[in-house]
PDB file of C-alpha atoms in Angstrom:
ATOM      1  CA  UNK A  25     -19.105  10.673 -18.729  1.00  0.00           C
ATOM      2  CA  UNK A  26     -18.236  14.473 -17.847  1.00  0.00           C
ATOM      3  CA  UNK A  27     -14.716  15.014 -16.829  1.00  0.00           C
ATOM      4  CA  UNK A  28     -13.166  18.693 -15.634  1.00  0.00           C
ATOM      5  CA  UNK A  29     -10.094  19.654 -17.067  1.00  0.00           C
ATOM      6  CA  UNK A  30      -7.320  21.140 -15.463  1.00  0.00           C
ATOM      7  CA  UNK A  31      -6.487  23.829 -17.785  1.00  0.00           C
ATOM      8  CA  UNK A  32      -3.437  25.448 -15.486  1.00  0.00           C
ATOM      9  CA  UNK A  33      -4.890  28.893 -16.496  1.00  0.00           C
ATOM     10  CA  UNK A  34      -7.512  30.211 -14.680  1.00  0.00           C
ATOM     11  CA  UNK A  35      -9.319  32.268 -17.195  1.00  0.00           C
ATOM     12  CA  UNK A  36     -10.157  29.148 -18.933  1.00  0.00           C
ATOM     13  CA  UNK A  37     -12.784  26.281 -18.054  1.00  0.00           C
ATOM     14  CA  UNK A  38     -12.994  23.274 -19.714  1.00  0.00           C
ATOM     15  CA  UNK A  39     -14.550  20.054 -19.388  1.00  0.00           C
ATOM     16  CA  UNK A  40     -14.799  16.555 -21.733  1.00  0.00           C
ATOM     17  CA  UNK A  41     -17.960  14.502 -22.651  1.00  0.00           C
ATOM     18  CA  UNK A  42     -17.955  11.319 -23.976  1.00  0.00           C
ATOM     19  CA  UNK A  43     -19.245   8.140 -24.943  1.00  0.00           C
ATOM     20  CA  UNK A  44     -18.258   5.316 -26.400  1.00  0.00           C
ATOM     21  CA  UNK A  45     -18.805   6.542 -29.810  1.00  0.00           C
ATOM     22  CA  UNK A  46     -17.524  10.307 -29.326  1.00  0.00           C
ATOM     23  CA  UNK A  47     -14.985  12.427 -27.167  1.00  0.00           C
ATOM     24  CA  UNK A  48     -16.316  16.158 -26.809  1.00  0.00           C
ATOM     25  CA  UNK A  49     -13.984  18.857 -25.502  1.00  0.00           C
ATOM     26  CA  UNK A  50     -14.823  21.924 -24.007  1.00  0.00           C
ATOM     27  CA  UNK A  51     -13.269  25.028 -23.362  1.00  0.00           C
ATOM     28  CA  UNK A  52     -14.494  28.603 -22.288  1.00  0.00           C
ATOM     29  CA  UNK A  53     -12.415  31.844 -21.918  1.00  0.00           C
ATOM     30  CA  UNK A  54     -13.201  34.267 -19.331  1.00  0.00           C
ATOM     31  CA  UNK A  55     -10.647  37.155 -20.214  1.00  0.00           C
ATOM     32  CA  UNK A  56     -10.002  40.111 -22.406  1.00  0.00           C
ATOM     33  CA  UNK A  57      -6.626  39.019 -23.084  1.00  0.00           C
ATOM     34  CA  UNK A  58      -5.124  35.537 -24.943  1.00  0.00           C
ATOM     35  CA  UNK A  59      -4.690  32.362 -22.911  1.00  0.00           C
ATOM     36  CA  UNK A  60      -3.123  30.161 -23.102  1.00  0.00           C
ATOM     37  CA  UNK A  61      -3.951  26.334 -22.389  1.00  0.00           C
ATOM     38  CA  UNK A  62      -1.222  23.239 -22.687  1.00  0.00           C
ATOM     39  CA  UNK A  63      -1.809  20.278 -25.198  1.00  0.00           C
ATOM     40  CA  UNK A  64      -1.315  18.494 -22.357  1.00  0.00           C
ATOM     41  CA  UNK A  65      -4.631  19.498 -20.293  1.00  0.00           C
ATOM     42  CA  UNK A  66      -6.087  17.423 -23.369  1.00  0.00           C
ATOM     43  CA  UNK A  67      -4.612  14.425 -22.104  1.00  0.00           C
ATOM     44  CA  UNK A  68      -4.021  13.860 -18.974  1.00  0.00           C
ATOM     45  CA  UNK A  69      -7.414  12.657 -18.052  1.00  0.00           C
ATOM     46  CA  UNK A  70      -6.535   9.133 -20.032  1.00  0.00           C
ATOM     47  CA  UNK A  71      -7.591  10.538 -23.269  1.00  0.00           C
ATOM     48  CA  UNK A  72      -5.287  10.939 -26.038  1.00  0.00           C
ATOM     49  CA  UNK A  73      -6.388  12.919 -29.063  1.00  0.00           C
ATOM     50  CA  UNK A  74      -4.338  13.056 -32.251  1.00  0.00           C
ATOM     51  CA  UNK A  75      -6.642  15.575 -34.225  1.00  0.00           C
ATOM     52  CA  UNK A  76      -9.268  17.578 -33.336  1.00  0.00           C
ATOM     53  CA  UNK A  77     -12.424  19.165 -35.213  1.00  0.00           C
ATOM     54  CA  UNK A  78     -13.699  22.559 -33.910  1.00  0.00           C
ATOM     55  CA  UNK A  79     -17.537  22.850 -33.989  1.00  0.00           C
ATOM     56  CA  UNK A  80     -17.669  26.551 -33.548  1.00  0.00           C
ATOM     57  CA  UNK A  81     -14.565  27.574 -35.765  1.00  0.00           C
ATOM     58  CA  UNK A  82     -15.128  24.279 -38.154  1.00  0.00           C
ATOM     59  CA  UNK A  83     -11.400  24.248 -37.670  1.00  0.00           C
ATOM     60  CA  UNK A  84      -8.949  21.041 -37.445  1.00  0.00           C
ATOM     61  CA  UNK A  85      -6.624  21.265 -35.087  1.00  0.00           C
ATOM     62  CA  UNK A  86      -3.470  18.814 -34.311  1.00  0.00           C
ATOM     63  CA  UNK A  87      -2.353  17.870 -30.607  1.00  0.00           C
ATOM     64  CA  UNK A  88       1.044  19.093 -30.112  1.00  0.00           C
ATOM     65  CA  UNK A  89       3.307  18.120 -27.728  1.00  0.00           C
ATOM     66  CA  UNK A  90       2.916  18.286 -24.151  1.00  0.00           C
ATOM     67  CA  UNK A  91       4.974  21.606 -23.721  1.00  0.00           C
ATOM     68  CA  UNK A  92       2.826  23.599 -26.767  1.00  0.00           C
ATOM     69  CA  UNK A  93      -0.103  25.495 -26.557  1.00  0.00           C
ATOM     70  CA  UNK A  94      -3.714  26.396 -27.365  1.00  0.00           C
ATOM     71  CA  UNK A  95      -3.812  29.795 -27.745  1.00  0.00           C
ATOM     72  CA  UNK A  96      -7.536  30.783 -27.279  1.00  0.00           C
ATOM     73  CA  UNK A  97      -8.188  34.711 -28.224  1.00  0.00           C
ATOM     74  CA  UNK A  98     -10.264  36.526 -25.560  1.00  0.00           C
ATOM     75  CA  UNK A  99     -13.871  35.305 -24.883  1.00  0.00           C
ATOM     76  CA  UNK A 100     -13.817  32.465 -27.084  1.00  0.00           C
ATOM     77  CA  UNK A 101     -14.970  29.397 -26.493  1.00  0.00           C
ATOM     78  CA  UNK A 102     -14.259  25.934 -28.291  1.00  0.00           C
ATOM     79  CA  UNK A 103     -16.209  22.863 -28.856  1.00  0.00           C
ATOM     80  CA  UNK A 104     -14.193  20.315 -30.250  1.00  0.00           C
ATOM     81  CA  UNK A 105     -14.500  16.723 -31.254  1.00  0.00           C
ATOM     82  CA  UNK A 106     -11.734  14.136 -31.252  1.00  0.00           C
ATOM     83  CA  UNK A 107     -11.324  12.648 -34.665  1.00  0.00           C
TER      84      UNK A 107
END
């Protein structure tokens, strides 16, 4: 139930938890500038969020399309919860 996500940048690691009652996703920055991360990194492991909540920020976010991105400011991280 711990999956690693490709992120396609590699200042940012990520990984999902679940169950069958929740879908955790998380994502670390290494780097002093922005990255970057595709809504698609979200899904390609089978999982197909719609909306997600933001632990740390207590922000909602919606899943764009494939070919948008995350932008996640330098050393951030995000814990975020599919709704």
């Amino acid at each position: 139930n711990l999956i690693l996500i490709t992120t396609h940048n590699i200042h940012v690691s990520a990984c999902i938890r679940y169950t069958n009652y929740q879908t955790l996703f998380f994502l670390f920055h290494f780097s002093n500038q922005p990255a970057f991360v595709t809504w698609y990194a979200f899904k390609e492991n089978g999982f197909h969020p719609e909306k997600l909540f933001d632990h740390v920020t207590e922000k909602n976010y919606t899943v764009c399309n494939d070919d948008e991105y995350l932008i996640i400011e330098p050393y951030e991280f995000h814990i975020m919860e599919k709704l």
